[in-house]
Amino acid sequence: MAVEPVTIIQITDTHLFADNQECLKGIPTYQSLQVVLSDTANRFPYADAYLFTGDLSQDGSPESYIHLKELVEKLNKSCFVIPGNHDDLSNIKTFLTSDHVFLEDYTDVGGWRIILMNTQVVNEEHGFVSDRELKKLKTNIIDKTYNYLVCIHHPPIDLECFIDETRLRNESAFFDAIGTITGQVVVIWGHAHQEYVERRNNLLLLGAPSSCVQFKPKESVFVKDELPPGYRVLKLYASGRVDTEIVRVYGS
Ligand SMILES: [Fe+2]
């Protein structure tokens, strides 16, 4: 890694099943991910790393992680994963991590530190930053002038849609911690299956589409969005500049 800018691909909410023919809301999640990943490889062969921001699996099964591992190993890139509410952390460790797939607290690239959060509450849909995660976050942001990309499955803000019920519950602890940073901070999440962009001073808040089904924004109950699957691309400069875009993959 390291020619500027650093290029990062965010893939989220892949929702794979033990049976790779199964569908979520009518979309075959395995096949959809296959098409999305091949699009990333075609468009961004120079990508430095991939971030998978939770709900890697729909059923938490060993087989679902084995399917994911097979797909991501073909990328031949460093892939970092965090769990979502549907995931089984122990099965991630056993069946997904490898020489290419990492479950880490953080990684450093090109003047940026990427922090990987676990906001899973076992057997619950909503997210929460545990004392352990909060301590880890504070420990990993010692240099306040550095630039940070924070990966978190659950949105830490209201999106004014039904997903707000299951977003991060203790966001103030999270924002208090990252609010001490004077460098650039980018927070990326999944869970909501929809694009979101908001800038607050040195803080950039970003939601990304799922690699399978999309949720229609601003609805108080679940409504399927007919937008195609997609992913986020982040180009990070050591100066703190961030260029980012959503790529939608038609025909997936
Ligand atoms: Fe989720």
CSV table of C-alpha atoms and ligand atoms in Angstrom, one decimal:
chain,number,residue,atom,x,y,z
A,1,MET,CA,0.0,0.0,0.0
A,2,ALA,CA,1.0,3.5,-0.5
A,3,VAL,CA,1.1,5.5,-3.7
A,4,GLU,CA,-1.1,8.5,-3.1
A,5,PRO,CA,-4.0,8.6,-2.9
A,6,VAL,CA,-4.7,5.3,-1.1
A,7,THR,CA,-7.8,3.7,-2.7
A,8,ILE,CA,-10.2,1.9,-0.5
A,9,ILE,CA,-13.3,-0.1,-1.5
A,10,GLN,CA,-16.1,-0.4,1.0
A,11,ILE,CA,-18.4,-3.4,0.5
A,12,THR,CA,-21.3,-3.8,2.9
A,13,ASP,CA,-24.1,-6.0,4.0
A,14,THR,CA,-23.3,-8.9,1.7
A,15,HIS,CA,-25.8,-11.2,3.7
A,16,LEU,CA,-24.5,-14.5,2.3
A,17,PHE,CA,-26.3,-17.7,3.2
A,18,ALA,CA,-25.1,-21.3,3.8
A,19,ASP,CA,-26.9,-22.1,0.5
A,20,ASN,CA,-25.4,-19.8,-2.1
A,21,GLN,CA,-28.6,-19.9,-4.2
A,22,GLU,CA,-30.7,-18.2,-1.5
A,23,CYS,CA,-32.2,-14.8,-1.9
A,24,LEU,CA,-32.8,-11.8,0.5
A,25,LYS,CA,-35.9,-9.8,-0.5
A,26,GLY,CA,-35.7,-11.5,-4.0
A,27,ILE,CA,-32.0,-10.9,-4.6
A,28,PRO,CA,-29.5,-13.8,-4.8
A,29,THR,CA,-26.9,-12.4,-2.4
A,30,TYR,CA,-24.0,-14.6,-3.5
A,31,GLN,CA,-24.5,-14.0,-7.2
A,32,SER,CA,-25.0,-10.2,-6.6
A,33,LEU,CA,-21.8,-10.0,-4.6
A,34,GLN,CA,-19.9,-11.9,-7.3
A,35,VAL,CA,-20.9,-9.3,-9.9
A,36,VAL,CA,-20.2,-6.4,-7.5
A,37,LEU,CA,-16.7,-7.7,-6.7
A,38,SER,CA,-15.9,-8.3,-10.3
A,39,ASP,CA,-16.9,-4.7,-11.1
A,40,THR,CA,-14.6,-3.4,-8.4
A,41,ALA,CA,-11.7,-5.5,-9.8
A,42,ASN,CA,-12.4,-4.2,-13.3
A,43,ARG,CA,-12.7,-0.6,-12.4
A,44,PHE,CA,-10.2,-0.3,-9.5
A,45,PRO,CA,-7.5,-3.0,-10.1
A,46,TYR,CA,-5.2,-0.6,-8.2
A,47,ALA,CA,-7.3,-0.6,-5.0
A,48,ASP,CA,-5.1,-0.9,-1.9
A,49,ALA,CA,-7.6,-2.5,0.4
A,50,TYR,CA,-11.2,-3.6,0.9
A,51,LEU,CA,-13.4,-2.9,3.9
A,52,PHE,CA,-16.4,-5.2,4.6
A,53,THR,CA,-18.6,-3.3,7.0
A,54,GLY,CA,-20.7,-6.0,8.6
A,55,ASP,CA,-23.7,-8.3,7.9
A,56,LEU,CA,-21.2,-10.4,5.9
A,57,SER,CA,-23.6,-13.3,6.5
A,58,GLN,CA,-27.3,-13.5,6.8
A,59,ASP,CA,-27.4,-16.7,8.8
A,60,GLY,CA,-24.0,-16.7,10.6
A,61,SER,CA,-23.3,-20.2,9.2
A,62,PRO,CA,-19.7,-21.5,8.7
A,63,GLU,CA,-20.6,-22.1,5.0
A,64,SER,CA,-21.6,-18.5,4.4
A,65,TYR,CA,-18.2,-17.4,5.6
A,66,ILE,CA,-16.5,-20.0,3.5
A,67,HIS,CA,-18.4,-18.7,0.4
A,68,LEU,CA,-17.3,-15.2,1.2
A,69,LYS,CA,-13.7,-16.2,1.7
A,70,GLU,CA,-13.6,-18.0,-1.7
A,71,LEU,CA,-14.9,-14.8,-3.4
A,72,VAL,CA,-12.6,-12.3,-1.6
A,73,GLU,CA,-9.5,-14.5,-2.0
A,74,LYS,CA,-9.9,-14.1,-5.8
A,75,LEU,CA,-9.4,-10.3,-5.3
A,76,ASN,CA,-5.9,-10.9,-4.0
A,77,LYS,CA,-6.1,-7.8,-1.9
A,78,SER,CA,-6.0,-7.0,1.8
A,79,CYS,CA,-9.6,-7.3,3.1
A,80,PHE,CA,-10.6,-6.0,6.6
A,81,VAL,CA,-13.9,-7.1,8.1
A,82,ILE,CA,-16.1,-6.0,11.0
A,83,PRO,CA,-19.2,-7.9,12.3
A,84,GLY,CA,-22.8,-6.7,11.9
A,85,ASN,CA,-25.9,-7.8,13.8
A,86,HIS,CA,-26.4,-10.9,11.6
A,87,ASP,CA,-22.8,-12.2,12.0
A,88,ASP,CA,-21.3,-14.8,14.2
A,89,LEU,CA,-18.0,-13.5,15.4
A,90,SER,CA,-16.6,-16.9,16.3
A,91,ASN,CA,-17.4,-18.3,12.8
A,92,ILE,CA,-15.8,-15.2,11.2
A,93,LYS,CA,-12.6,-16.0,13.1
A,94,THR,CA,-12.7,-19.6,12.2
A,95,PHE,CA,-13.9,-19.7,8.7
A,96,LEU,CA,-13.2,-16.3,7.1
A,97,THR,CA,-10.0,-14.9,8.4
A,98,SER,CA,-6.9,-15.8,6.3
A,99,ASP,CA,-3.7,-14.4,4.8
A,100,HIS,CA,-6.0,-11.9,3.0
A,101,VAL,CA,-8.9,-11.4,5.3
A,102,PHE,CA,-8.3,-9.7,8.6
A,103,LEU,CA,-10.3,-9.0,11.8
A,104,GLU,CA,-8.2,-6.3,13.4
A,105,ASP,CA,-8.6,-3.3,15.7
A,106,TYR,CA,-7.0,-1.0,13.1
A,107,THR,CA,-4.6,-0.7,10.2
A,108,ASP,CA,-2.5,2.2,9.0
A,109,VAL,CA,-2.3,3.3,5.3
A,110,GLY,CA,-0.8,6.4,3.7
A,111,GLY,CA,-1.2,8.9,6.6
A,112,TRP,CA,-4.6,7.5,7.6
A,113,ARG,CA,-5.5,5.1,10.4
A,114,ILE,CA,-8.4,2.8,9.7
A,115,ILE,CA,-10.3,1.9,12.8
A,116,LEU,CA,-12.4,-1.2,12.8
A,117,MET,CA,-15.3,-1.2,15.3
A,118,ASN,CA,-17.5,-4.0,16.6
A,119,THR,CA,-20.9,-2.6,17.6
A,120,GLN,CA,-22.7,-6.0,17.6
A,121,VAL,CA,-25.0,-6.8,20.5
A,122,VAL,CA,-25.4,-10.6,20.4
A,123,ASN,CA,-29.1,-11.6,19.6
A,124,GLU,CA,-30.1,-7.9,19.0
A,125,GLU,CA,-30.4,-5.9,15.8
A,126,HIS,CA,-29.3,-2.5,17.2
A,127,GLY,CA,-25.8,-1.4,17.8
A,128,PHE,CA,-23.9,-0.4,20.9
A,129,VAL,CA,-20.3,0.7,21.6
A,130,SER,CA,-19.2,-1.5,24.5
A,131,ASP,CA,-16.8,-0.2,27.1
A,132,ARG,CA,-14.1,-2.4,25.5
A,133,GLU,CA,-14.7,-0.9,22.1
A,134,LEU,CA,-14.8,2.6,23.5
A,135,LYS,CA,-11.5,2.0,25.3
A,136,LYS,CA,-10.0,0.5,22.1
A,137,LEU,CA,-11.2,3.5,20.1
A,138,LYS,CA,-9.7,6.0,22.5
A,139,THR,CA,-6.4,4.1,22.7
A,140,ASN,CA,-6.2,4.0,18.9
A,141,ILE,CA,-6.8,7.8,18.4
A,142,ILE,CA,-3.9,9.0,20.6
A,143,ASP,CA,-2.5,11.3,17.9
A,144,LYS,CA,-5.3,13.8,17.5
A,145,THR,CA,-3.8,15.4,14.4
A,146,TYR,CA,-3.8,12.2,12.4
A,147,ASN,CA,-6.5,11.3,9.9
A,148,TYR,CA,-8.9,8.6,10.8
A,149,LEU,CA,-11.3,6.4,8.8
A,150,VAL,CA,-13.7,4.7,11.3
A,151,CYS,CA,-15.7,1.7,10.1
A,152,ILE,CA,-18.8,0.9,12.1
A,153,HIS,CA,-21.7,-1.4,11.1
A,154,HIS,CA,-24.5,0.6,12.7
A,155,PRO,CA,-25.2,4.2,11.7
A,156,PRO,CA,-24.4,6.5,14.6
A,157,ILE,CA,-27.1,9.1,13.5
A,158,ASP,CA,-30.7,9.2,12.6
A,159,LEU,CA,-31.4,8.7,8.9
A,160,GLU,CA,-35.1,9.5,9.3
A,161,CYS,CA,-36.2,6.0,8.3
A,162,PHE,CA,-37.2,2.7,9.9
A,163,ILE,CA,-33.6,1.7,10.4
A,164,ASP,CA,-33.2,4.4,13.1
A,165,GLU,CA,-34.8,1.9,15.6
A,166,THR,CA,-31.8,-0.4,15.2
A,167,ARG,CA,-29.0,2.2,14.7
A,168,LEU,CA,-26.2,2.8,17.2
A,169,ARG,CA,-27.8,3.4,20.6
A,170,ASN,CA,-25.0,5.2,22.5
A,171,GLU,CA,-23.8,7.5,19.8
A,172,SER,CA,-22.8,10.2,22.2
A,173,ALA,CA,-20.0,8.1,23.7
A,174,PHE,CA,-18.8,7.5,20.1
A,175,PHE,CA,-19.0,11.1,19.0
A,176,ASP,CA,-17.4,12.3,22.3
A,177,ALA,CA,-14.4,10.1,21.5
A,178,ILE,CA,-13.9,11.0,17.9
A,179,GLY,CA,-14.7,14.7,18.6
A,180,THR,CA,-11.3,15.0,20.2
A,181,ILE,CA,-9.6,14.5,16.8
A,182,THR,CA,-8.4,17.7,15.0
A,183,GLY,CA,-7.4,15.9,11.8
A,184,GLN,CA,-9.9,14.6,9.3
A,185,VAL,CA,-12.4,11.9,10.4
A,186,VAL,CA,-14.4,9.8,8.0
A,187,VAL,CA,-17.1,7.5,9.5
A,188,ILE,CA,-18.4,4.8,7.2
A,189,TRP,CA,-21.2,2.4,8.0
A,190,GLY,CA,-23.5,-0.3,6.5
A,191,HIS,CA,-26.8,-1.7,8.0
A,192,ALA,CA,-29.1,0.9,6.3
A,193,HIS,CA,-28.5,-0.4,2.7
A,194,GLN,CA,-28.6,3.2,1.3
A,195,GLU,CA,-26.3,6.0,0.4
A,196,TYR,CA,-25.8,8.9,2.8
A,197,VAL,CA,-23.4,11.8,2.9
A,198,GLU,CA,-23.1,14.6,5.5
A,199,ARG,CA,-20.2,16.8,6.4
A,200,ARG,CA,-19.8,18.4,9.9
A,201,ASN,CA,-16.6,20.4,10.0
A,202,ASN,CA,-13.7,17.9,10.0
A,203,LEU,CA,-16.2,15.0,10.2
A,204,LEU,CA,-17.5,13.2,7.1
A,205,LEU,CA,-20.4,10.8,7.7
A,206,LEU,CA,-21.0,8.2,4.9
A,207,GLY,CA,-23.5,5.4,4.4
A,208,ALA,CA,-23.2,3.0,1.5
A,209,PRO,CA,-25.5,0.8,-0.5
A,210,SER,CA,-25.5,-3.0,0.1
A,211,SER,CA,-24.0,-5.4,-2.3
A,212,CYS,CA,-27.5,-7.0,-2.5
A,213,VAL,CA,-30.9,-5.5,-1.7
A,214,GLN,CA,-31.4,-1.7,-1.2
A,215,PHE,CA,-33.7,0.0,1.4
A,216,LYS,CA,-35.6,3.1,0.3
A,217,PRO,CA,-34.5,6.1,2.3
A,218,LYS,CA,-36.9,8.2,4.4
A,219,GLU,CA,-39.5,5.5,4.8
A,220,SER,CA,-40.9,4.7,8.3
A,221,VAL,CA,-41.3,1.0,7.4
A,222,PHE,CA,-39.2,-1.2,5.1
A,223,VAL,CA,-39.7,-0.4,1.4
A,224,LYS,CA,-37.4,-2.1,-1.1
A,225,ASP,CA,-35.6,0.3,-3.3
A,226,GLU,CA,-35.2,-0.7,-6.9
A,227,LEU,CA,-31.7,0.9,-7.2
A,228,PRO,CA,-29.1,-1.7,-8.1
A,229,PRO,CA,-26.4,-3.0,-5.7
A,230,GLY,CA,-23.3,-0.9,-5.2
A,231,TYR,CA,-20.2,0.0,-3.2
A,232,ARG,CA,-18.3,3.0,-2.0
A,233,VAL,CA,-14.8,4.1,-3.3
A,234,LEU,CA,-12.7,6.2,-1.0
A,235,LYS,CA,-9.5,8.0,-2.2
A,236,LEU,CA,-7.5,9.1,0.9
A,237,TYR,CA,-4.7,11.7,0.7
A,238,ALA,CA,-2.1,12.2,3.4
A,239,SER,CA,-3.2,15.9,3.6
A,240,GLY,CA,-6.6,14.8,4.8
A,241,ARG,CA,-8.3,15.3,1.5
A,242,VAL,CA,-11.0,12.6,0.7
A,243,ASP,CA,-12.6,11.9,-2.6
A,244,THR,CA,-15.4,9.5,-2.5
A,245,GLU,CA,-18.1,8.1,-4.8
A,246,ILE,CA,-20.8,5.4,-4.9
A,247,VAL,CA,-20.6,3.0,-7.8
A,248,ARG,CA,-23.9,1.2,-8.7
A,249,VAL,CA,-23.6,-2.1,-10.5
A,250,TYR,CA,-26.3,-2.6,-13.1
A,251,GLY,CA,-27.1,-6.1,-14.3
A,252,SER,CA,-26.1,-7.7,-10.9
B,1,FE,FE,-27.2,-4.8,9.8
